[in-house]
Each structure stands twice: as C-alpha cells, then as structure tokens.
CSV table of C-alpha atoms in Angstrom, one decimal:
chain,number,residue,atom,x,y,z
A,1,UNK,CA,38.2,-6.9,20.0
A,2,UNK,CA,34.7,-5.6,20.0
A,3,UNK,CA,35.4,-4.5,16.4
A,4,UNK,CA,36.4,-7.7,15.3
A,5,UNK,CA,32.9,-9.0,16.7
A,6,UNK,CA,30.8,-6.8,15.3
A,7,UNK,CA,32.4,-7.7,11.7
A,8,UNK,CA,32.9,-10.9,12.4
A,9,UNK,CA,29.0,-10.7,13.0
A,10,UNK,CA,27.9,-8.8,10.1
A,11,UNK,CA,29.7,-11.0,8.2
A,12,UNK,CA,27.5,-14.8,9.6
A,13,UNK,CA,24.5,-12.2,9.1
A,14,UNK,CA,25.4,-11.2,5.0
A,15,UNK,CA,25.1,-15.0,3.9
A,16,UNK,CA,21.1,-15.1,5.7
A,17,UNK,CA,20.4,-12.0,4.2
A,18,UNK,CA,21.3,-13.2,0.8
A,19,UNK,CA,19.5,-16.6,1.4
A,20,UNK,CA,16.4,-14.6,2.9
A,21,UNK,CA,16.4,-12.6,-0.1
A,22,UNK,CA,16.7,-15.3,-2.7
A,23,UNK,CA,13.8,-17.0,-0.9
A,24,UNK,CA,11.7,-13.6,-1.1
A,25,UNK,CA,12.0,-13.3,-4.7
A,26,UNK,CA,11.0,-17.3,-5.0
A,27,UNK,CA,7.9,-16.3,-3.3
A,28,UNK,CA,7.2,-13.4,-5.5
A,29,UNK,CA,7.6,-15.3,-8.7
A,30,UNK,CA,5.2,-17.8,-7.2
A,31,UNK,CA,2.7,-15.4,-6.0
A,32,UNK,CA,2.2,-14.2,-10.0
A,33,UNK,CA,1.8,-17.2,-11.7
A,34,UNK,CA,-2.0,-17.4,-11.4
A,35,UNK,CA,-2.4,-14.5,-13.7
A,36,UNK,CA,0.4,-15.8,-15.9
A,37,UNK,CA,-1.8,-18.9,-15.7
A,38,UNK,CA,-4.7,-17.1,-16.5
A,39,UNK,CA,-3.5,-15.3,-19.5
A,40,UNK,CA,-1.8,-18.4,-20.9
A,41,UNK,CA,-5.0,-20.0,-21.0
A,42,UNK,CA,-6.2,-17.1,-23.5
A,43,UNK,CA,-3.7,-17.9,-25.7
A,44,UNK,CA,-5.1,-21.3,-26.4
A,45,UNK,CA,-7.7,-21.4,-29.5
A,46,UNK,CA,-11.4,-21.5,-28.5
A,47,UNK,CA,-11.3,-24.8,-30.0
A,48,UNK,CA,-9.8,-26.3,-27.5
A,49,UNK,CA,-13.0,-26.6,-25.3
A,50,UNK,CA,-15.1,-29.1,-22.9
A,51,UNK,CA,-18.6,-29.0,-23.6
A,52,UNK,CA,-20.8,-30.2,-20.3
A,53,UNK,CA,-24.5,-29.5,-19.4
A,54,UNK,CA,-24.7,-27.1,-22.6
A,55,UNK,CA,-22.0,-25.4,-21.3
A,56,UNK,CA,-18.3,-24.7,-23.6
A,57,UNK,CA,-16.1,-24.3,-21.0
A,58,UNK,CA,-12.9,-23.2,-22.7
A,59,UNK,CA,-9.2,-23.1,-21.8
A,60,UNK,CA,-9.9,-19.7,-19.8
A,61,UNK,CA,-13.2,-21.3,-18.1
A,62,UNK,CA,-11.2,-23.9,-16.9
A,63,UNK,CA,-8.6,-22.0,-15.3
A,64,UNK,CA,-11.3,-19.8,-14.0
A,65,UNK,CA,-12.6,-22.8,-12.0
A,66,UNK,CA,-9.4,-24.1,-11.2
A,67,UNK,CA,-8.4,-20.7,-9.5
A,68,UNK,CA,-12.0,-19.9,-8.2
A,69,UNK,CA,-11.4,-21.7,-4.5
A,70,UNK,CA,-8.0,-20.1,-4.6
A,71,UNK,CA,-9.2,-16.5,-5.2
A,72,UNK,CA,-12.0,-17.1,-2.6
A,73,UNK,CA,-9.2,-18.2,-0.1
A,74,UNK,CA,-6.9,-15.5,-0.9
A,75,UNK,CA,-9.8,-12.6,-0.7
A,76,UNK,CA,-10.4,-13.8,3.0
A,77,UNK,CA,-6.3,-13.9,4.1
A,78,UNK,CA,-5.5,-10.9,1.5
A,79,UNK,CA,-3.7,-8.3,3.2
A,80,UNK,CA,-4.9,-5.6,0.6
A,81,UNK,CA,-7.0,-2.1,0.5
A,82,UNK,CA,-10.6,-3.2,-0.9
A,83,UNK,CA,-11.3,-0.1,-2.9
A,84,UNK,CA,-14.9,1.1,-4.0
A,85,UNK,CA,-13.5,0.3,-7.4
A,86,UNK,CA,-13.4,-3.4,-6.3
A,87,UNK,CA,-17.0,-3.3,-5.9
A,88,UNK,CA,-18.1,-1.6,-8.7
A,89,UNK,CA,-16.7,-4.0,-10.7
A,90,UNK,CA,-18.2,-6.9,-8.9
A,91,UNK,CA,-21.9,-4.9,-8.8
A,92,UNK,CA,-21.4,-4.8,-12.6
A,93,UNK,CA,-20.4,-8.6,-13.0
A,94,UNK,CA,-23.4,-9.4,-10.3
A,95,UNK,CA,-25.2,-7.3,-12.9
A,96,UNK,CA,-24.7,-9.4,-15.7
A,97,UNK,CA,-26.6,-11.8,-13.8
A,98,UNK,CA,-29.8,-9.8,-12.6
A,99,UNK,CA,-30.0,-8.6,-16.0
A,100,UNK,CA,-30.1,-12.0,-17.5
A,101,UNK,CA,-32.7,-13.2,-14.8
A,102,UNK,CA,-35.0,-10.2,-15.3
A,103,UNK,CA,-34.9,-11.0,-19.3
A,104,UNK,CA,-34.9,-15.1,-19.2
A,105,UNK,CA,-36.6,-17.1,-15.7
A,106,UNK,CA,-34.8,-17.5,-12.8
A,107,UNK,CA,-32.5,-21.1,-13.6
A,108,UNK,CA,-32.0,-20.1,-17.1
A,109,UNK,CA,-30.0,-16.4,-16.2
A,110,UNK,CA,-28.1,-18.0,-13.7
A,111,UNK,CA,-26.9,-20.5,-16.2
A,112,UNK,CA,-26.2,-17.8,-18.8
A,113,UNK,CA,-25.4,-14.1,-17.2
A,114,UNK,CA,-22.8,-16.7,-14.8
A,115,UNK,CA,-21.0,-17.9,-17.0
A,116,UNK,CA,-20.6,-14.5,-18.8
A,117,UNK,CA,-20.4,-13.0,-15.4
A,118,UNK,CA,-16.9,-15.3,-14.4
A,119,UNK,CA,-15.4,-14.7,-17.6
A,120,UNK,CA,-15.3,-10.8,-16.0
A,121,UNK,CA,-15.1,-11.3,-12.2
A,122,UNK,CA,-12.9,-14.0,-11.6
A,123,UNK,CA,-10.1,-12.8,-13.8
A,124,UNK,CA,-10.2,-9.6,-12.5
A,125,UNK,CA,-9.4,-10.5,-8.9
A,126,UNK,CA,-6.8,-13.2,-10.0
A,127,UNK,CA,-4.8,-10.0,-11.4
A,128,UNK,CA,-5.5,-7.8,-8.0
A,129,UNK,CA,-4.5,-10.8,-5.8
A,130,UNK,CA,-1.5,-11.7,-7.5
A,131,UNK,CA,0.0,-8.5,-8.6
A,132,UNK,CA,0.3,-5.9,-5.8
A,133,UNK,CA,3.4,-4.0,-7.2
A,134,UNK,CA,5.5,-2.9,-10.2
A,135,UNK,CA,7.9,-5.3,-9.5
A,136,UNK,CA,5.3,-8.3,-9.6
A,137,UNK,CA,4.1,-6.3,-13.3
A,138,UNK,CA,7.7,-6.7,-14.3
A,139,UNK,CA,8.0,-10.2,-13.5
A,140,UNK,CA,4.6,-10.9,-14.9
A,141,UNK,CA,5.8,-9.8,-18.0
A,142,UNK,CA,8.5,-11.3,-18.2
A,143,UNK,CA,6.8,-14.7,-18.3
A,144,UNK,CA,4.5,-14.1,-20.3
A,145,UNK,CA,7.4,-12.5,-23.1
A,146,UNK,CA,7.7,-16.3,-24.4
A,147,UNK,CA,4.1,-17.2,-25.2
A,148,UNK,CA,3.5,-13.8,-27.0
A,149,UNK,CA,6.4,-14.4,-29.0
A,150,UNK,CA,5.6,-17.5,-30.0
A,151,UNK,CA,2.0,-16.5,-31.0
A,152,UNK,CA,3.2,-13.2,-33.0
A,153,UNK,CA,5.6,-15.9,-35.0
A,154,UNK,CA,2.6,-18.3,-35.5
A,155,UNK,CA,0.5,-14.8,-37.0
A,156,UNK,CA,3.6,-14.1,-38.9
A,157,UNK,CA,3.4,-17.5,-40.7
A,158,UNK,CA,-0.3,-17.9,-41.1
A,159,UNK,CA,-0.2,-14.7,-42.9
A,160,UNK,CA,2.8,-15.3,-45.4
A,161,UNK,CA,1.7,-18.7,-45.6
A,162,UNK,CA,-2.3,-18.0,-46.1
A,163,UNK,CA,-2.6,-21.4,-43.9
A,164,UNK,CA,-3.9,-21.3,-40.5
A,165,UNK,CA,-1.9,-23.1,-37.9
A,166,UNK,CA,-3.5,-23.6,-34.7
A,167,UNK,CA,-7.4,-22.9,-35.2
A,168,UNK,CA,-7.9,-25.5,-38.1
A,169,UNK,CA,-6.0,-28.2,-36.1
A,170,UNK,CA,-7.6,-27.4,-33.0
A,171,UNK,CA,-11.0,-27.9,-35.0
A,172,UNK,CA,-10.0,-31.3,-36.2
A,173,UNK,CA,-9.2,-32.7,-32.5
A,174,UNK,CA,-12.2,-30.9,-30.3
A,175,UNK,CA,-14.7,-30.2,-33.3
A,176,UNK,CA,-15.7,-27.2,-34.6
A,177,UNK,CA,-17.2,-24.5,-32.9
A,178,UNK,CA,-21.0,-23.6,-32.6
A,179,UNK,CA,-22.7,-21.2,-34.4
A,180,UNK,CA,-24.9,-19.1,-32.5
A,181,UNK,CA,-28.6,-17.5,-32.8
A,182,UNK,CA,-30.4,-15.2,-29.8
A,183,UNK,CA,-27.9,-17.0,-27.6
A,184,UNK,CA,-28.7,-20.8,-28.7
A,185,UNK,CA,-26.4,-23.2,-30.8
A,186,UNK,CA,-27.5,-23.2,-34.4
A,187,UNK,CA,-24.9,-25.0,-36.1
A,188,UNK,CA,-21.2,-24.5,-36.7
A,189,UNK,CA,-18.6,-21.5,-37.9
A,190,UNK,CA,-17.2,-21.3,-40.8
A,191,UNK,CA,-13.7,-20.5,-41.7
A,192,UNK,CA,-13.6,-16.8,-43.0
A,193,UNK,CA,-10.4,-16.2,-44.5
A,194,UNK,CA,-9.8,-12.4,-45.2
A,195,UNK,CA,-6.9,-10.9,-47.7
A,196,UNK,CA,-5.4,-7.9,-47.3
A,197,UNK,CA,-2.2,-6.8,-49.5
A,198,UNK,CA,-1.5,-9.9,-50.3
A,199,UNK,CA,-1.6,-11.4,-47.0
A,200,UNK,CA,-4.1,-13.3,-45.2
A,201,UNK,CA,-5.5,-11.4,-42.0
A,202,UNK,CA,-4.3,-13.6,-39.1
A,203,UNK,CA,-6.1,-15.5,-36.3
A,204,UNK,CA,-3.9,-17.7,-34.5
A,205,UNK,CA,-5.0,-18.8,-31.6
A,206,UNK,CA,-7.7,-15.6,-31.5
A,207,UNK,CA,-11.6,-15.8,-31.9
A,208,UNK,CA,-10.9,-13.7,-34.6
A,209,UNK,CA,-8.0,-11.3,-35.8
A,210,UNK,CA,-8.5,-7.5,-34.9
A,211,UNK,CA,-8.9,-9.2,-31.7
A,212,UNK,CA,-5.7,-10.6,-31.6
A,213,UNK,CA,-3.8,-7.7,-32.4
A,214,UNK,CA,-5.4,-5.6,-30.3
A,215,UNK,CA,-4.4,-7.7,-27.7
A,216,UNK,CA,-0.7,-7.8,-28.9
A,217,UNK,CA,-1.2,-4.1,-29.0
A,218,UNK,CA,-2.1,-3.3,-25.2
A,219,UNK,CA,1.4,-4.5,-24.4
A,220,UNK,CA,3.3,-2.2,-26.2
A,221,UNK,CA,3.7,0.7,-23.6
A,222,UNK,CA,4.4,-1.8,-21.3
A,223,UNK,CA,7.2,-3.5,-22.8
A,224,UNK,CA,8.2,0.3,-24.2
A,225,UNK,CA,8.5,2.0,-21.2
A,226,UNK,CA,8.1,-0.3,-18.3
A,227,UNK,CA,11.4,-1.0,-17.0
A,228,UNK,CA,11.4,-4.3,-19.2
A,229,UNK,CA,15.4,-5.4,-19.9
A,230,UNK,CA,17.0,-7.7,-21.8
A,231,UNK,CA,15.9,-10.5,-23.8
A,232,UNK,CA,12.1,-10.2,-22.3
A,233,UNK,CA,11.8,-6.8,-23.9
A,234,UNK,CA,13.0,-7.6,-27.3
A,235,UNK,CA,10.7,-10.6,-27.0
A,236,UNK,CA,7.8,-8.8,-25.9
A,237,UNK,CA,8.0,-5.8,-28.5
A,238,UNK,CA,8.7,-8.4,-31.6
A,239,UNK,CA,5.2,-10.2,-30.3
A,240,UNK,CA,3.5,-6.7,-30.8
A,241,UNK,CA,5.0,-6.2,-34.0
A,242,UNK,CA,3.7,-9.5,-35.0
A,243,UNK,CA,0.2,-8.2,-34.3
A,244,UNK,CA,0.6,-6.2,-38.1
A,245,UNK,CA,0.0,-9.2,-39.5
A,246,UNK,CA,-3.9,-9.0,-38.3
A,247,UNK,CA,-4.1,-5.8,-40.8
A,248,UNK,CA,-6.6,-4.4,-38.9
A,249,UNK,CA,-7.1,-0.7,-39.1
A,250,UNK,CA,-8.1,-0.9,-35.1
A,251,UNK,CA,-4.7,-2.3,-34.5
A,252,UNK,CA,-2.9,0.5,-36.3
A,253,UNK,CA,-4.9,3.2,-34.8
A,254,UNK,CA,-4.4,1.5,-30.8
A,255,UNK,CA,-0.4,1.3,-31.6
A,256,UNK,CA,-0.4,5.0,-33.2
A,257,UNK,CA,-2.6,6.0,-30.1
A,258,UNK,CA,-0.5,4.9,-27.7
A,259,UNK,CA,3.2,5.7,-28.6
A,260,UNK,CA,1.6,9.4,-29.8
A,261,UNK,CA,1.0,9.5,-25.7
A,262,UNK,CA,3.9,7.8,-24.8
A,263,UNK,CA,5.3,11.0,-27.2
A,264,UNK,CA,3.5,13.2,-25.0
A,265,UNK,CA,4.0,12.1,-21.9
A,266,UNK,CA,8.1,12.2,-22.4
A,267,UNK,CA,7.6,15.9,-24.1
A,268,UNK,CA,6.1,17.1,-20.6
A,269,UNK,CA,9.4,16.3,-19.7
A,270,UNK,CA,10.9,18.9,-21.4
A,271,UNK,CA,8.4,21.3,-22.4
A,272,UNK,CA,7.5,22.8,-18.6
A,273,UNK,CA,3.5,24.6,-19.8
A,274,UNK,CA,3.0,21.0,-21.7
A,275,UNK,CA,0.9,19.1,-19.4
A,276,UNK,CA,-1.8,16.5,-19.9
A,277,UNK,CA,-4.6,19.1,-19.0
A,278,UNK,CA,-3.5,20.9,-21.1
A,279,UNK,CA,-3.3,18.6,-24.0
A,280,UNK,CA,-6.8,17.3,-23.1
A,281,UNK,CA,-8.1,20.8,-23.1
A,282,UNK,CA,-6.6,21.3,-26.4
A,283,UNK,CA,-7.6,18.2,-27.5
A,284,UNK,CA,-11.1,18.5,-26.9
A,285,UNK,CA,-11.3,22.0,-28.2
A,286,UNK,CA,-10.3,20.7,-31.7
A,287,UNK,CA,-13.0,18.0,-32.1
A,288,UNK,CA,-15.7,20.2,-30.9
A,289,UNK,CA,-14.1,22.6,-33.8
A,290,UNK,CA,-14.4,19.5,-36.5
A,291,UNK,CA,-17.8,18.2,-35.2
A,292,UNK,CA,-19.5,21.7,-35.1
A,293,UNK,CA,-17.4,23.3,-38.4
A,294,UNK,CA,-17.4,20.1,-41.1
A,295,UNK,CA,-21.0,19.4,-42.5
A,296,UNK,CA,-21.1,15.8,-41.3
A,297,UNK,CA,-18.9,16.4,-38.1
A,298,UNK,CA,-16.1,13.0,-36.9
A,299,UNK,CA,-17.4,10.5,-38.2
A,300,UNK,CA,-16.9,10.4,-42.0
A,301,UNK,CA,-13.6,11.4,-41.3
A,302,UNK,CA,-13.2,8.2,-39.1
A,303,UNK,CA,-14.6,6.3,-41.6
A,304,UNK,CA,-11.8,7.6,-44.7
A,305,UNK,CA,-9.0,6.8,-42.2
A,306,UNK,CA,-10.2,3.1,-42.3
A,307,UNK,CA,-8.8,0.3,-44.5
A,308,UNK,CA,-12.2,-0.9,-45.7
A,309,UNK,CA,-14.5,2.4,-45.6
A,310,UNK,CA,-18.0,0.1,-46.2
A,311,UNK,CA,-17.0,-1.8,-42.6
A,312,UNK,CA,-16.4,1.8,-41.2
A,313,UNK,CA,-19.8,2.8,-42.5
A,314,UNK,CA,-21.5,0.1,-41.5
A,315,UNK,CA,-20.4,0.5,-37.7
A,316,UNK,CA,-21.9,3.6,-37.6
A,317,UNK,CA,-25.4,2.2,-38.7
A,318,UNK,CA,-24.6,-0.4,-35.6
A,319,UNK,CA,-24.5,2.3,-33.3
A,320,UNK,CA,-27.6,4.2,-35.0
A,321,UNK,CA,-29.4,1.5,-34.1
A,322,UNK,CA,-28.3,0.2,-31.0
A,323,UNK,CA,-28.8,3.1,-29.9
A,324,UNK,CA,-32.4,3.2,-30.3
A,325,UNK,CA,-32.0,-0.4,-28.5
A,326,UNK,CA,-30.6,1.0,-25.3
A,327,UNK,CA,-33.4,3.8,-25.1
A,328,UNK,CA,-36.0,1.4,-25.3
A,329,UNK,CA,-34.5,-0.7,-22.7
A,330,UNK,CA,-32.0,1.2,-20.6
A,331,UNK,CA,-31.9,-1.2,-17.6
A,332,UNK,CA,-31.8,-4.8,-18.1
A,333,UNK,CA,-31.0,-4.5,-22.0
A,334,UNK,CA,-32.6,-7.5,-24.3
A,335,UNK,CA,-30.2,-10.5,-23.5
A,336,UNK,CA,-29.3,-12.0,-26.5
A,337,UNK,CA,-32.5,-11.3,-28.2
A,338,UNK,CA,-31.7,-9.3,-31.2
A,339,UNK,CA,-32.0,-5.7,-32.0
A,340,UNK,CA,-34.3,-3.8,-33.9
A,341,UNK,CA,-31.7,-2.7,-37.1
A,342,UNK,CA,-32.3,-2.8,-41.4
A,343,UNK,CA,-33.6,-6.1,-43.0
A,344,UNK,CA,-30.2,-6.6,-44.5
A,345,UNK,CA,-27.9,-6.0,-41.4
A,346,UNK,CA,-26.6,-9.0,-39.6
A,347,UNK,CA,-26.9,-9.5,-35.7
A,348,UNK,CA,-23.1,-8.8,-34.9
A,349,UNK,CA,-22.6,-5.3,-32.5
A,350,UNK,CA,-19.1,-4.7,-33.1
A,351,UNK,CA,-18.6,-2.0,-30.3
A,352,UNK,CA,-18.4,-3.5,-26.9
A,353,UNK,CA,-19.4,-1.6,-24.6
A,354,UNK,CA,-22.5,-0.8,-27.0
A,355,UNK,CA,-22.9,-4.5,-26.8
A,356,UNK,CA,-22.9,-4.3,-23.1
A,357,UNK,CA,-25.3,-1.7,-22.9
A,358,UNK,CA,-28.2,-3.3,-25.5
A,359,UNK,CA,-27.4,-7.1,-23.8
A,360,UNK,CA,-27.2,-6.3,-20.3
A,361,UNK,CA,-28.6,-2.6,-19.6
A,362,UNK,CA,-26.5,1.1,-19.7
A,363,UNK,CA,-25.1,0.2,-15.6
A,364,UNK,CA,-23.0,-2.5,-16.9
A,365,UNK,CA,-20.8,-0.3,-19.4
A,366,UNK,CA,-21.3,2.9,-17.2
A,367,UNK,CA,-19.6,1.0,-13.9
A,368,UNK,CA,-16.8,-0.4,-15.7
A,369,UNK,CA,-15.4,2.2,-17.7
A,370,UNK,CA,-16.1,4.3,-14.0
A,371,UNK,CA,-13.5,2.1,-12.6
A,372,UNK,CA,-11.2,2.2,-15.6
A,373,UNK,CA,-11.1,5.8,-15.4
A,374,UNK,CA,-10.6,5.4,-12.0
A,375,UNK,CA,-7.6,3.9,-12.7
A,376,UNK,CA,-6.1,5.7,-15.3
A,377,UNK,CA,-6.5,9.1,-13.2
A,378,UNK,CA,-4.8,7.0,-10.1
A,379,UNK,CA,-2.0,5.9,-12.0
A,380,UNK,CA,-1.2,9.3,-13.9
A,381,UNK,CA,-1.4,12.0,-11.6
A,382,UNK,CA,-0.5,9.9,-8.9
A,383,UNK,CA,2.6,8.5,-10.2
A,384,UNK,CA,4.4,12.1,-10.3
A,385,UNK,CA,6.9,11.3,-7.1
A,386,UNK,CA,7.2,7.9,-7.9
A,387,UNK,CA,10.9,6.8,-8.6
A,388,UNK,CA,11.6,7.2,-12.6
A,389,UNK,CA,11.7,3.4,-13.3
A,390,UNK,CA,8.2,3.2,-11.4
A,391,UNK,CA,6.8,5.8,-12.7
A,392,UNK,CA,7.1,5.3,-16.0
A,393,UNK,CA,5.4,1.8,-15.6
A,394,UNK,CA,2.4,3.3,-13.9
A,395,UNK,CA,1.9,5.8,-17.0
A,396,UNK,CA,2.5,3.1,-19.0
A,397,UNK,CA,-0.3,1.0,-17.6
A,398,UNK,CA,-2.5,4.2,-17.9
A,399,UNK,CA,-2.0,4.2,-21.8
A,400,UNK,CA,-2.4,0.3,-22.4
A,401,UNK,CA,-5.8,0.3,-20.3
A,402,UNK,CA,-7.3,3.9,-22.0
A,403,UNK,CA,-6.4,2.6,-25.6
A,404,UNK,CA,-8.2,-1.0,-24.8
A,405,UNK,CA,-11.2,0.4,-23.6
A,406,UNK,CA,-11.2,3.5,-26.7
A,407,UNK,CA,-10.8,0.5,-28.6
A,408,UNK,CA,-13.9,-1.0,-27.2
A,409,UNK,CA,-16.3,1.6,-28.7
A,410,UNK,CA,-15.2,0.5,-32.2
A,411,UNK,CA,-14.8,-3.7,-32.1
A,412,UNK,CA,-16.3,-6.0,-29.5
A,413,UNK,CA,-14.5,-8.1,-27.3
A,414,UNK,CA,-15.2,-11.7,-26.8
A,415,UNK,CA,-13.9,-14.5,-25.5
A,416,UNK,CA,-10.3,-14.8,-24.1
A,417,UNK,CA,-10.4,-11.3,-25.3
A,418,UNK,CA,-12.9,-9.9,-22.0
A,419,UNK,CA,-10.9,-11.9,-19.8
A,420,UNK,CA,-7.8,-10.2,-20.6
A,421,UNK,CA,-9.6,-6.5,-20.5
A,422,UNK,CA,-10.9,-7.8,-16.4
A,423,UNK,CA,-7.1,-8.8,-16.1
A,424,UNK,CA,-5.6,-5.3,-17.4
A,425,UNK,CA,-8.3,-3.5,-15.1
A,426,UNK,CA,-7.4,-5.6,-12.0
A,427,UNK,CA,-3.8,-5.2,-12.5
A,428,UNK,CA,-4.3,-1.2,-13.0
A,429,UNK,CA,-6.6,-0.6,-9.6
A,430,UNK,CA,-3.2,-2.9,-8.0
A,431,UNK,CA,-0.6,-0.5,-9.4
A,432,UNK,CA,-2.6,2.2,-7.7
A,433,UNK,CA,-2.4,1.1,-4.2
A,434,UNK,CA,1.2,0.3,-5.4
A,435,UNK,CA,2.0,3.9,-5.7
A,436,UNK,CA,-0.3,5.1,-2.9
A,437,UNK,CA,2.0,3.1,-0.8
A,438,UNK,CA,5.0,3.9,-2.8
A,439,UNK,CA,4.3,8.0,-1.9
A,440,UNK,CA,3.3,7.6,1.6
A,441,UNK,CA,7.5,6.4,2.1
C-alpha cells in the first residue's frame, strides 16, 4: 500500500516539476534579452539617430538610456560576485570623464567624456547582469543567430551588387551624418565606396567595413565550438562567413587567428607535452628571433602580408607618431585635439587602444586590456574540470575576446563597434564566476 503511495506521489509531483522547469527556462530567456537588446541596437546604421542638445544619440545610446534605470536596479538586487575586474573597468570608464574635464572646463567634459564614457560602462554591465552562465551564452546566441544572418546576407548583396542597402537609405530618412574636426561638427560624410577583386568592400549597417567584419569575426569560436546546435549554428557561422565580403585583411588575419587556436587548443588534446605555455613560450621565442635576426624586425613583414601594403605602411607612421603623443601627455591625453604627425597625414588613429591612450591618457588602455587579460587567463586555465560542453565554451570566449582586442592595436573601434568590445568583456568576467562556481561542485 505504502508503495502504491509513494508512486502514486511521485507521479502528482513529475507534472510540477516539468511545469516548474518550463517556467525556469521562461525566466532565463527573459533574464538575456537586455544584451540581446543591446546588441540588436548595434546592428542598426548610425544613421538612424536622434540628435538633442548637440548630442547624436544613436540606436545603441538609446537603448543605453532605456536600460540605464534597469541596470542600476539590478546592481543593487544582483545576487553576483563584484570582482576587482568590475571596478577597473568602471575607474577606466570614470576615467574617460576626468580626462575630458582636465583637458576641456568642467560642463563641457561631462558632456563629452559621458557620453563616450556610457557607450563603455553601461553595456558592459548589461552583459554581466544578464548573462551569469554558459547556458544564458548559449541562449544569447541563439537569438542573436537571426539578425547576424540577415546582416551577413545584406553584406553579401551590397558587395555583388556594388549598391549599399541600408546606410544610403537610412541617410535619406534621418540625414546624413556629421563630419567631425577636434571633436566639433564640421559638415557631413561622404560615401566612400572601396573595390576590391571586383567587389565592393561592404558596410551594411556598420560605421564602416573592417569594422563589420571584425565583428562578424568575434563570433566565430563561439558558434564553432560553443555547444551551438542546430539551425542557430548554421545560421551563426554563415553570418561570419558573410563578413569576407568586408575584404579586409584585419578580418582574414582575426578568423585565421582564431581557428589556428581553436587548432591548438584541440591538439593539446592529443599531444600530452603540447600545452598553451608552451606554445606561448615558443611563440614568443620566434618573434624575438625575427625582430632581433631580420634588418627591419615585424613589422615590414606585417605590412607584405597586407592587402594594400601603403595602408599597412601608413599605420605604422600612426603609431610613430602617436607615440610621441602619449609621451608628451601620458595622463590625461589631448582630448580630441589633434596630434602632432606629417603635414600630409590625416587626423584618423586607426589603432584603438593607441587612440585611447593619445585621447584619454595611457590608464585608460592599460586598465582595460588588465581586465581582458584577466579574463582570458580565468576562462582558460580555469576551465580545465569544467564538463566538455562547458568547457569548450569558456575557451571559446577566451579566443573571441584575445583576437578582438589584438585586433584593436591595428584598426580603431568606434561606434556600435566599443559597445560590443564592453559587451564581449562583461560577458567574459560572467563566464568566469560561471566556472568558479561550476568547479567548486
């Protein structure tokens, strides 16, 4: 009898479990959907815009403010581990402020370095507050397989086409964008359309189109090796295969960079001695060979593996010069005043964390990449005893984050673009409570 009542029991409880559980997974596909939100709002042009009190506040701005009350309500209730990464990274945003008031008066670098200074914080604590596990990564990626997707097929056609598809459109509707000079409006972009093979570099809905497929490019390990199924997968890696279509030479080397360590990290697999200190070791030895043994050392031989050697060259003159920019003014930087360079260069820094150190001051760069290798060390030698599935993940958020930020010291990141670099951050420092949690089972 007593038999018959415990199964008779277990079987009322099995239909609340289920319903408890389907209710539980509700919730967590709720709980991402502000940094889906967030990175949807990237995906719009910069066109697409509100300009008030001198201020463009763009598709990203505006989720920013939308979400701002939230993430200040969910930092008070949040049930997370504030790590001292968390506060470097909001030091460095508060940075971009003092620097901005030390350089311009008080009202005026509010106004500015705030602005600039929510494009990094706010984005980055969207990501740590709404994904707190590999799970939530997985289902963040998952929504987000569509709108890449779609984008990749819109660089596709632009490219085949030589027609551009959202930006021009968006122009005629909101207006053009401003040009800029030392920071102030001075008139309005032009269209720059670039050939290469045959095809036109796309844009899409991107400020501009290395930046784009760079982007599209961060997600490949992710959607590789992440423990993405099914339609979602195939969707995600044919929106990083629509990121060629940028023919970038930044966007070949990031891809190339990151599945020759997601080679590596499978080989250690097999190969017992073959370990990533190793490798590093290894690695490091050979370019101290090649710097101290060729008569030029790296960098010419960076600049041959480019698709357009004079662009190569010409970055290396950038970072001559700024350079000799941050060494005059190693704390605050210049603002947007420009740098001392040749008569015949143009103002453009295309190396962002360069940019970051002549605008803002050498903290800036120095705190954030502190806290992205903060990250990337969490996630790959702590990910060891994770379960395969996870584990793979974590290294696979360790490779899209290193490769991004590599691919900082060669092309600047604006826009849309820094949002998404605070959002790949944030998500990283999550994944590494994740699998501090995840060992301590």
């Amino acid at each position: 009898m007593s038999a018959v009542v415990i199964a008779s029991g277990e079987f009322q409880s099995n239909p609340n479990k289920i319903q408890r559980d389907k209710q539980a997974h509700r919730q967590a596909g709720w709980a991402v959907l502000p940094a889906v939100l967030m990175v949807y709002s990237i995906l719009l042009p910069p066109e697409v815009r509100i300009v008030l009190a001198g201020q463009n506040l763009y598709a990203y701005r505006l989720v920013i403010i939308l979400l701002l009350p939230w993430v200040l309500s969910a930092s008070l209730k949040s049930s997370n581990t504030w790590k001292l990464a968390d506060g470097l990274f909001l030091v460095g945003g508060l940075w971009m402020i003092l620097s901005f008031v030390a350089i311009y008066d008080v009202a005026d670098g509010l106004v500015r370095g705030g602005a600039l200074a929510a494009d990094v914080i706010v984005p980055y604590f969207v990501a740590r507050l709404s994904l707190r596990s590999f799970d939530d990564l997985r289902r963040f990626l998952i929504y987000l397989a569509p709108g890449l997707a779609f984008v990749a097929a819109i660089l596709a056609l632009e490219s085949i086409t030589h027609t551009p598809m959202i930006r021009r459109p968006a122009a005629g509707i909101f207006g053009q964008l401003s040009g800029y000079e030392n920071g102030v409006a001075s008139g309005v972009t032009r269209e720059v359309n670039d050939f290469r093979f045959g095809l036109l570099r796309a844009s899409g809905p991107f400020p501009f189109s290395i930046l784009g497929g760079l982007f599209l490019a961060s997600f490949l390990p992710l959607y590789l090796i992440g423990g993405i199924r099914g339609w979602p997968k195939v969707a995600g890696l044919l929106a990083i295969a629509g990121g060629f279509f940028t023919i970038s030479t930044a966007v070949f080397l990031s891809a190339l960079m990151q599945l020759a360590l997601i080679v590596i990290d499978y080989a250690q697999k097999i190969i017992g001695v073959f370990r990533w200190r190793n490798f590093l070791v290894l690695l490091t030895m050979f370019l101290a060979i090649i710097q101290v043994s060729t008569q030029n050392g790296l960098i010419p031989i960076v600049v041959r593996l480019s698709l357009n050697n004079w662009t190569a060259y010409y970055r290396t003159l950038i970072w001559k010069y700024g350079m000799i920019s941050v060494q005059n003014n190693p704390i605050f930087g210049i603002g947007f005043y420009e740098y001392e360079r040749a008569a015949w260069m143009t103002d453009s820094i295309d190396a962002h964390w360069l940019l970051w150190a002549v605008r803002h001051g050498v903290v800036l760069p120095f705190l954030f990449i502190a806290v992205v290798v903060r990250a990337v060390y969490g996630l790959a030698y702590g990910s060891g005893r994770l379960p395969v599935r996870d584990r793979n993940m974590a290294r696979a958020m360790a490779i899209s984050i290193s490769v991004f930020v590599i691919s900082g010291f060669t092309v600047s990141f604006y826009g849309g673009i820094v949002c998404w670099l605070s959002i790949l951050t944030g998500i990283a420092i999550s994944m590494i409570e994740s699998v501090q949690v995840k060992n301590r089972v």
